[in-house]
Amino acid sequence: MSDSTNQNLRRTPLYALHIQLGGKMVPFAGYELPVHYQPGILKEHLHARAQAGLFDVSHMGQAALSGHDPAAALESLTPADVRGVKDGQQRYALLLNPEGGIKDDFMVARLDGESSLHLVVNGATKEGDFAYIAGQLKARATLTPHADRALLALQGPASEKVLSRHAPAAKDMTFMKVARMDVAGAPAIVSRSGYTGEDGFEISIAAGDAERVARTLLNEPEALPIGLGARDSLRLEAGLCLYGHDLNEDIDPVSANLVWSIGKRRKADRDFPAAEKILKLLSDGPREKRIGIRPEGRAPAREGAAIADKTGRIIGRVTSGGFGPSANAPVAMGYVETAFAADGTEIDLVVRGKPLPARVAPMPFVPHRYKRAETVSKAG
Amino acid sequence: MSEVRYTDQHEWVRIDGDVATVGITKYAAAQLGDVVFVELPEAGRKVGQGSEIAVVESVKAASEVYAPVGGEISESNPVLAAEPAKINADPEGEGWFFRMRLADKSELGKLMSEAQYTEFVKSL
């Protein structure tokens, strides 16, 4: 990165804390963020799975969508059942362009007793998303970005113990619940969610409270700060998509294997962007599909590696790949022609010009350990 | 006494007679982070100075390792396949990558001394 580029990078409210904690800062989504701290990616990853890790995800875009019926308005841009999101609930949704390509993936939450919706979108896409949503919905809803808010993610099996010391109400939440509460005395929007496959929380707070709240949580013996490197290896092991890598505007929800995010009512009403095209892909089958991949040896295959069948014909590409510290093996995800998408299919990954034997594998690579309402403390 | 020389790609090479032992420096190992895989050359392979000869993969990324001098590979470190973490634990000792027979001693003149390399790392 050249200096002139660095000058254009933004800093989150936790920048000074990252520096003090020894974070190795790198450019990411237009921000300077820590890729890792002193322990390194491997130890940070394993700590988040064993105890609790605190991530600064303040680069992500937060906004309120208000109006007469913001849920109905938002449904014109997503196939998710937004109207069905109950008070105190959050849902994963895809923002689609008019052709049915994925503009972004995001979270939509309805806070108890509030008429507006709370949105969290990806950092790298937030300006474009907000302009698009505001423009498309201008007659029906108002989008208000919360540029003055920070977002912390506390992830791992000890997260509940750590957070409930400073926000007792967090203990009673289950996966994908959301509520306003004070965290260490700071007004916050807390959701029981995250992007690691572990139990955990995302905590939205005013920028001015961020450093104090982060320090309070990091003071707990179970918690360590975790950088972007481990955030990526954790989400990959959890089989979760990274926008701009595993998802983009040329990929539709069916090929991306995210059909579960399309509401049942929405399928019946066929009233979302490119609904006819997407429902036809659903009945006819897509040309290619997102899959999990386990290389057979120890060598990781990275994003961009070609995927070949056993005759050497190119049938797809790796979109995320690396070493999974908890899987203790290389793991990857990518897209292949649908005929090769079944679990167990033998494929080759082309790494440094040589075929690396691999198999299509079910995801997640490491079981999810969410605290679901019906199966509290299910170990996966 | 053996002599150790360094490249600007952060490889070290230790010369004992006409045998050269090659690895990556402490600085390189720290920059890479936790090494999870290494691809090493087979004995008998001939390489020219500066050509790609091995690959080291950390959790973060893949990096090429270049031959600091030309010659023929005589052996690769047999423990690294099972214990790539040795590269982080002892990069300039037990974490050596391969040994080779040196083709042309004069190539060593293009490499840095320990003092020069230390200065070079400080300048980065």
XYZ file of C-alpha atoms in Angstrom:
504
model
C 0.000 0.000 0.000
C 1.399 3.366 -0.945
C 1.301 6.290 1.451
C -1.131 8.198 -0.728
C -3.581 5.289 -0.473
C -3.101 5.069 3.272
C -4.026 8.713 3.626
C -7.443 7.905 2.211
C -8.076 5.127 4.688
C -10.555 5.726 7.456
C -10.141 4.733 11.069
C -12.722 3.174 13.358
C -13.339 4.556 16.875
C -11.100 1.727 18.163
C -8.014 2.690 16.126
C -6.010 3.907 19.131
C -6.888 0.752 21.050
C -5.743 -1.475 18.152
C -2.397 0.318 18.083
C -2.013 0.050 21.841
C -2.829 -3.674 21.692
C -0.119 -4.214 19.060
C -2.481 -4.790 16.130
C -0.822 -5.138 12.728
C -2.867 -2.647 10.752
C -3.809 -3.297 7.122
C -6.190 -1.650 4.648
C -9.573 -3.391 4.545
C -12.858 -2.110 3.119
C -11.450 1.426 3.092
C -10.383 1.274 6.757
C -7.193 0.622 8.658
C -7.964 -2.487 10.674
C -5.871 -5.079 12.540
C -5.195 -8.275 10.575
C -3.878 -9.799 13.805
C -2.418 -8.876 17.183
C 0.653 -10.285 18.937
C -0.548 -13.918 19.252
C -1.126 -14.279 15.482
C -4.004 -15.601 13.385
C -3.730 -19.257 14.432
C -3.860 -18.632 18.199
C -6.514 -15.929 17.840
C -8.696 -18.273 15.805
C -8.402 -21.091 18.334
C -9.049 -18.696 21.223
C -12.315 -17.503 19.670
C -13.470 -21.135 19.368
C -12.358 -22.014 22.910
C -13.167 -18.858 24.921
C -14.236 -15.443 23.627
C -12.865 -13.089 21.026
C -13.638 -9.412 20.527
C -13.686 -8.131 16.934
C -13.929 -4.527 15.747
C -16.425 -4.596 12.887
C -17.151 -0.870 13.004
C -16.352 -0.623 9.277
C -19.687 -2.305 8.582
C -22.602 -0.078 7.615
C -25.435 0.463 10.081
C -28.622 2.307 9.217
C -32.254 2.763 10.172
C -34.998 2.315 7.605
C -38.139 4.181 8.583
C -41.435 5.061 6.971
C -45.036 3.933 6.821
C -44.115 0.252 6.282
C -40.336 -0.091 5.871
C -40.525 -3.914 5.827
C -42.876 -3.938 2.845
C -40.678 -1.372 1.096
C -37.491 -3.357 1.719
C -39.120 -6.503 0.319
C -38.984 -4.896 -3.132
C -35.172 -5.257 -2.960
C -34.764 -8.622 -1.212
C -36.349 -12.085 -1.374
C -36.226 -12.396 2.443
C -39.427 -12.428 4.468
C -38.840 -9.022 6.083
C -42.472 -8.492 7.046
C -42.292 -11.756 8.973
C -39.402 -10.567 11.150
C -40.964 -10.380 14.603
C -40.257 -7.819 17.299
C -36.868 -8.505 18.816
C -35.722 -10.644 15.894
C -33.000 -10.371 13.267
C -32.775 -12.069 9.875
C -30.121 -12.669 7.190
C -31.116 -11.242 3.801
C -29.756 -10.699 0.300
C -29.901 -7.330 -1.452
C -30.612 -8.140 -5.120
C -30.119 -6.028 -8.223
C -32.954 -6.002 -10.811
C -31.310 -8.953 -12.633
C -31.322 -11.065 -9.474
C -27.575 -10.696 -8.842
C -26.439 -10.324 -5.239
C -25.536 -6.683 -4.476
C -24.802 -7.535 -0.856
C -25.794 -9.722 2.052
C -27.023 -8.004 5.203
C -28.862 -8.314 8.501
C -32.255 -6.768 9.121
C -33.555 -6.388 12.669
C -36.817 -5.234 14.178
C -36.386 -3.849 17.666
C -39.176 -4.411 20.136
C -41.834 -1.696 19.858
C -40.003 0.288 17.148
C -41.448 0.989 13.726
C -38.124 1.418 11.900
C -35.822 -1.440 10.907
C -32.144 -1.671 11.825
C -29.870 -2.745 8.940
C -26.247 -3.923 9.017
C -24.493 -4.203 5.636
C -20.919 -4.995 4.560
C -18.246 -2.326 4.985
C -16.848 -2.458 1.449
C -20.304 -2.064 -0.095
C -22.025 0.256 2.378
C -21.933 3.510 0.366
C -23.300 1.784 -2.726
C -25.907 -0.152 -0.739
C -27.169 2.899 1.100
C -27.392 4.996 -2.056
C -29.193 2.166 -3.848
C -31.664 1.450 -1.027
C -32.375 5.151 -0.427
C -32.849 5.787 -4.164
C -35.028 2.764 -4.852
C -37.242 3.271 -1.808
C -37.366 7.077 -1.720
C -41.120 7.294 -2.191
C -41.815 4.723 0.531
C -39.092 4.788 3.186
C -36.197 6.850 4.559
C -32.748 5.406 5.086
C -30.678 7.025 7.836
C -27.068 5.771 8.002
C -25.604 5.595 11.533
C -22.103 6.841 10.682
C -21.633 7.683 14.367
C -21.975 4.112 15.628
C -19.346 1.469 16.279
C -19.946 -2.288 16.046
C -18.227 -4.891 18.194
C -18.565 -8.643 17.812
C -17.990 -10.849 20.834
C -17.730 -14.454 19.664
C -17.048 -17.814 21.266
C -18.468 -20.162 23.893
C -17.604 -17.814 26.805
C -19.290 -14.802 25.157
C -22.472 -15.119 27.196
C -20.522 -15.273 30.449
C -18.401 -12.247 29.479
C -21.208 -10.041 28.185
C -23.763 -10.853 30.869
C -21.388 -9.462 33.534
C -21.941 -6.047 31.901
C -25.360 -6.609 30.325
C -27.320 -9.187 32.371
C -30.223 -9.255 29.883
C -27.925 -10.700 27.194
C -28.046 -14.067 28.959
C -31.705 -14.657 28.077
C -31.323 -14.015 24.353
C -31.223 -16.853 21.843
C -29.719 -16.965 18.341
C -30.840 -14.094 16.079
C -32.628 -12.212 18.848
C -31.982 -8.485 19.127
C -32.680 -5.937 21.866
C -31.715 -2.556 23.213
C -29.863 -2.743 26.520
C -27.036 -1.059 28.361
C -23.597 -2.634 28.024
C -21.292 -1.406 30.789
C -23.631 1.549 31.139
C -23.611 2.469 27.437
C -26.855 2.317 25.464
C -26.492 -0.488 22.897
C -28.305 -2.575 20.346
C -27.280 -6.160 21.061
C -27.989 -9.120 18.800
C -27.134 -12.743 19.496
C -25.383 -13.380 16.223
C -22.043 -13.149 14.487
C -19.999 -14.564 11.673
C -17.807 -17.243 13.191
C -20.203 -20.171 13.634
C -19.865 -19.766 17.406
C -22.351 -18.475 19.910
C -21.851 -14.763 20.348
C -23.134 -11.223 20.154
C -22.882 -8.138 18.009
C -22.958 -4.899 19.969
C -23.823 -1.602 18.302
C -22.859 1.425 20.381
C -22.169 5.125 19.949
C -18.656 5.800 18.620
C -17.868 7.740 21.780
C -18.595 4.734 24.011
C -16.747 2.215 21.849
C -13.284 2.274 23.375
C -14.515 2.159 26.958
C -16.900 -0.725 26.244
C -14.228 -2.624 24.291
C -11.716 -2.188 27.129
C -14.303 -3.334 29.671
C -14.983 -6.524 27.712
C -11.265 -7.140 27.048
C -10.614 -6.837 30.780
C -12.518 -10.079 31.285
C -10.136 -13.041 31.593
C -11.859 -15.054 28.823
C -11.675 -12.323 26.184
C -8.900 -11.488 23.715
C -8.907 -9.101 20.759
C -9.104 -10.915 17.411
C -8.058 -9.532 14.016
C -9.404 -9.803 10.494
C -7.203 -12.800 9.652
C -8.902 -15.043 12.193
C -12.282 -13.505 11.372
C -11.772 -14.807 7.836
C -10.598 -18.306 8.820
C -13.430 -18.605 11.378
C -16.147 -17.626 8.880
C -14.669 -19.923 6.212
C -14.709 -22.909 8.586
C -18.310 -21.957 9.410
C -19.161 -22.099 5.681
C -20.265 -18.450 5.639
C -19.902 -16.321 2.510
C -17.605 -13.324 2.205
C -19.124 -10.681 -0.037
C -16.909 -9.706 -2.985
C -15.327 -13.166 -2.914
C -17.998 -15.861 -2.592
C -20.834 -13.553 -3.627
C -21.075 -10.773 -6.200
C -23.523 -9.114 -8.590
C -23.090 -11.867 -11.203
C -24.132 -14.571 -8.752
C -27.788 -15.340 -7.977
C -29.179 -16.777 -4.706
C -29.764 -20.240 -6.207
C -26.190 -20.694 -7.480
C -24.951 -19.307 -4.156
C -26.891 -22.031 -2.316
C -28.669 -19.365 -0.255
C -32.216 -20.400 -1.211
C -32.991 -20.779 2.511
C -32.853 -16.985 2.751
C -35.825 -16.673 0.355
C -39.071 -16.445 2.334
C -41.763 -19.059 1.688
C -44.383 -16.372 1.182
C -42.025 -14.534 -1.166
C -41.666 -17.652 -3.350
C -45.438 -17.984 -3.559
C -46.002 -14.280 -4.269
C -43.091 -14.046 -6.795
C -42.681 -10.366 -5.920
C -38.920 -9.886 -5.408
C -36.290 -8.688 -7.935
C -35.935 -11.097 -10.898
C -38.350 -13.494 -9.153
C -39.324 -15.343 -12.362
C -35.679 -15.876 -13.314
C -34.674 -16.994 -9.809
C -37.634 -19.358 -9.380
C -36.894 -20.863 -12.811
C -33.279 -21.475 -11.703
C -34.689 -23.093 -8.597
C -36.878 -25.523 -10.565
C -34.459 -26.171 -13.491
C -31.253 -26.141 -11.454
C -28.484 -23.540 -11.770
C -25.535 -23.897 -14.151
C -23.116 -23.858 -11.215
C -23.345 -24.095 -7.455
C -21.430 -22.964 -4.399
C -19.777 -25.895 -2.648
C -17.431 -26.702 0.224
C -14.066 -28.248 -0.632
C -11.597 -30.305 1.361
C -8.157 -30.662 -0.254
C -6.759 -34.135 0.444
C -3.231 -33.128 1.442
C -1.975 -30.339 3.673
C -1.543 -27.716 0.954
C -4.159 -24.958 1.048
C -5.788 -23.738 -2.165
C -6.467 -20.008 -2.215
C -9.052 -17.790 -3.848
C -8.699 -17.845 -7.638
C -7.430 -21.440 -7.954
C -9.133 -23.212 -10.861
C -11.178 -26.346 -10.154
C -10.822 -29.202 -12.670
C -12.536 -32.551 -13.107
C -10.409 -35.715 -13.171
C -9.856 -35.328 -16.937
C -8.364 -31.872 -16.403
C -11.316 -29.894 -17.756
C -11.899 -26.658 -15.821
C -15.283 -26.872 -14.064
C -15.098 -24.003 -11.585
C -13.035 -21.842 -9.259
C -12.122 -21.434 -5.614
C -13.619 -18.254 -4.144
C -12.280 -18.582 -0.560
C -9.594 -20.915 0.652
C -6.973 -21.348 3.282
C -5.992 -23.369 6.297
C -8.659 -24.064 8.907
C -6.985 -24.018 12.333
C -9.900 -25.824 14.056
C -10.446 -28.238 11.159
C -6.638 -28.655 11.331
C -6.686 -29.001 7.569
C -6.993 -26.880 4.477
C -10.583 -25.882 3.626
C -12.096 -23.932 0.760
C -15.315 -22.935 -0.928
C -15.991 -22.252 -4.548
C -18.288 -22.720 -7.503
C -18.478 -25.773 -9.798
C -20.779 -26.930 -12.573
C -23.860 -28.423 -10.899
C -23.050 -31.964 -12.096
C -19.965 -31.887 -9.836
C -21.615 -30.310 -6.794
C -22.551 -33.476 -4.864
C -20.687 -34.109 -1.588
C -17.824 -36.537 -2.060
C -17.243 -35.742 -5.751
C -13.534 -36.038 -6.558
C -12.072 -32.901 -8.092
C -8.665 -31.310 -8.587
C -7.656 -27.821 -7.502
C -5.035 -26.264 -9.747
C -2.393 -24.864 -7.399
C 0.847 -23.494 -8.883
C 0.043 -25.282 -12.135
C -0.353 -28.710 -10.519
C -3.549 -30.635 -9.742
C -4.202 -30.950 -6.019
C -6.691 -33.759 -5.270
C -9.745 -32.642 -3.296
C -13.349 -33.574 -2.598
C -16.583 -31.655 -2.526
C -17.511 -31.550 1.162
C -20.471 -30.512 3.289
C -20.309 -27.184 5.115
C -19.829 -26.010 7.772
C -16.377 -27.565 8.169
C -16.658 -26.973 11.918
C -20.123 -27.446 13.475
C -22.095 -24.310 14.314
C -22.647 -23.804 18.026
C -25.377 -21.176 18.035
C -27.634 -20.900 21.086
C -30.876 -21.734 19.326
C -34.198 -21.236 21.082
C -35.400 -24.828 20.707
C -32.078 -26.535 21.397
C -30.350 -24.457 24.038
C -26.632 -25.328 24.328
C -26.763 -27.783 21.432
C -23.164 -28.790 20.874
C -23.627 -29.284 17.148
C 33.668 -22.082 10.636
C 30.597 -21.894 8.481
C 29.606 -18.692 6.766
C 26.017 -17.383 6.602
C 24.801 -15.040 3.831
C 21.396 -13.462 3.253
C 19.220 -12.450 0.285
C 16.913 -9.465 -0.075
C 14.087 -12.048 -0.350
C 14.827 -13.046 3.272
C 16.465 -16.411 2.666
C 19.610 -17.380 4.547
C 22.269 -19.756 3.264
C 24.923 -21.389 5.440
C 28.043 -22.606 3.646
C 30.013 -25.590 4.955
C 32.601 -26.478 2.300
C 30.588 -26.939 -0.905
C 27.334 -27.735 0.958
C 24.801 -24.923 1.310
C 21.918 -25.139 3.811
C 18.996 -22.832 3.039
C 16.084 -21.479 5.055
C 14.082 -18.314 5.655
C 15.091 -15.651 8.148
C 13.499 -14.856 11.525
C 12.190 -11.661 9.968
C 10.508 -13.604 7.133
C 9.025 -16.165 9.532
C 7.598 -13.398 11.738
C 6.119 -11.602 8.721
C 4.522 -14.797 7.387
C 2.963 -15.791 10.670
C 2.078 -19.392 11.511
C 3.347 -21.688 8.760
C 0.933 -24.506 7.967
C 2.466 -26.073 4.857
C 5.733 -26.123 2.974
C 6.493 -27.488 -0.500
C 10.147 -28.531 -0.748
C 12.303 -29.522 -3.734
C 13.330 -33.119 -4.426
C 16.924 -34.240 -4.210
C 18.684 -34.096 -7.565
C 16.863 -31.029 -8.822
C 19.174 -28.420 -10.334
C 18.428 -24.735 -9.849
C 19.906 -21.445 -10.862
C 20.553 -18.603 -8.427
C 17.347 -16.656 -7.738
C 14.924 -19.209 -9.201
C 11.781 -20.340 -7.407
C 12.525 -23.484 -5.432
C 10.044 -23.879 -2.560
C 6.704 -22.577 -1.345
C 5.773 -21.710 2.222
C 2.140 -21.271 3.200
C 1.027 -19.529 6.365
C -2.543 -19.111 7.569
C -2.358 -15.720 5.839
C -0.829 -16.385 2.408
C 1.476 -18.387 0.153
C 5.023 -17.153 -0.474
C 7.753 -18.337 -2.827
C 11.230 -19.207 -1.636
C 14.090 -18.532 -4.086
C 17.392 -20.360 -4.354
C 20.027 -18.016 -2.857
C 22.705 -19.728 -4.947
C 22.705 -22.093 -7.927
C 23.411 -25.815 -7.594
C 21.884 -29.251 -7.081
C 19.499 -30.105 -4.236
C 20.948 -32.847 -2.053
C 18.167 -33.166 0.562
C 15.089 -31.455 1.999
C 14.326 -31.147 5.696
C 12.293 -34.300 6.391
C 10.587 -33.001 9.561
C 8.869 -29.959 8.033
C 6.046 -31.846 6.308
C 4.723 -33.046 9.667
C 5.904 -30.060 11.714
C 5.771 -26.898 9.614
C 5.561 -24.922 12.883
C 9.317 -25.565 13.292
C 9.791 -22.815 10.701
C 8.318 -20.277 13.144
C 9.912 -21.811 16.224
C 13.492 -21.971 14.883
C 13.697 -20.520 11.368
C 17.475 -20.234 11.270
C 18.120 -23.630 12.923
C 15.832 -26.681 12.960
C 13.499 -24.989 10.484
C 15.961 -25.213 7.564
C 14.368 -26.000 4.181
C 16.911 -27.864 2.042
C 20.591 -28.528 1.389
C 22.325 -28.157 -1.948
C 25.724 -28.579 -3.572
C 26.971 -25.180 -4.526
C 27.727 -24.765 -8.260
C 29.660 -21.508 -8.169
C 31.070 -19.986 -4.979
C 31.409 -16.588 -6.630
C 27.593 -16.249 -6.495
C 27.941 -15.733 -2.733
C 29.419 -12.334 -3.505
C 25.977 -11.101 -4.573
C 24.514 -11.872 -1.125
C 24.503 -9.857 2.087
C 26.529 -10.427 5.234
C 24.686 -10.676 8.553
C 25.492 -7.021 9.335
C 24.293 -5.907 5.897
C 21.089 -7.929 6.209
C 20.377 -6.516 9.677
C 20.700 -3.018 8.214
C 18.496 -4.012 5.271
C 15.701 -5.248 7.575
C 15.907 -2.037 9.599
C 15.365 -0.048 6.397
C 12.088 -1.871 5.605
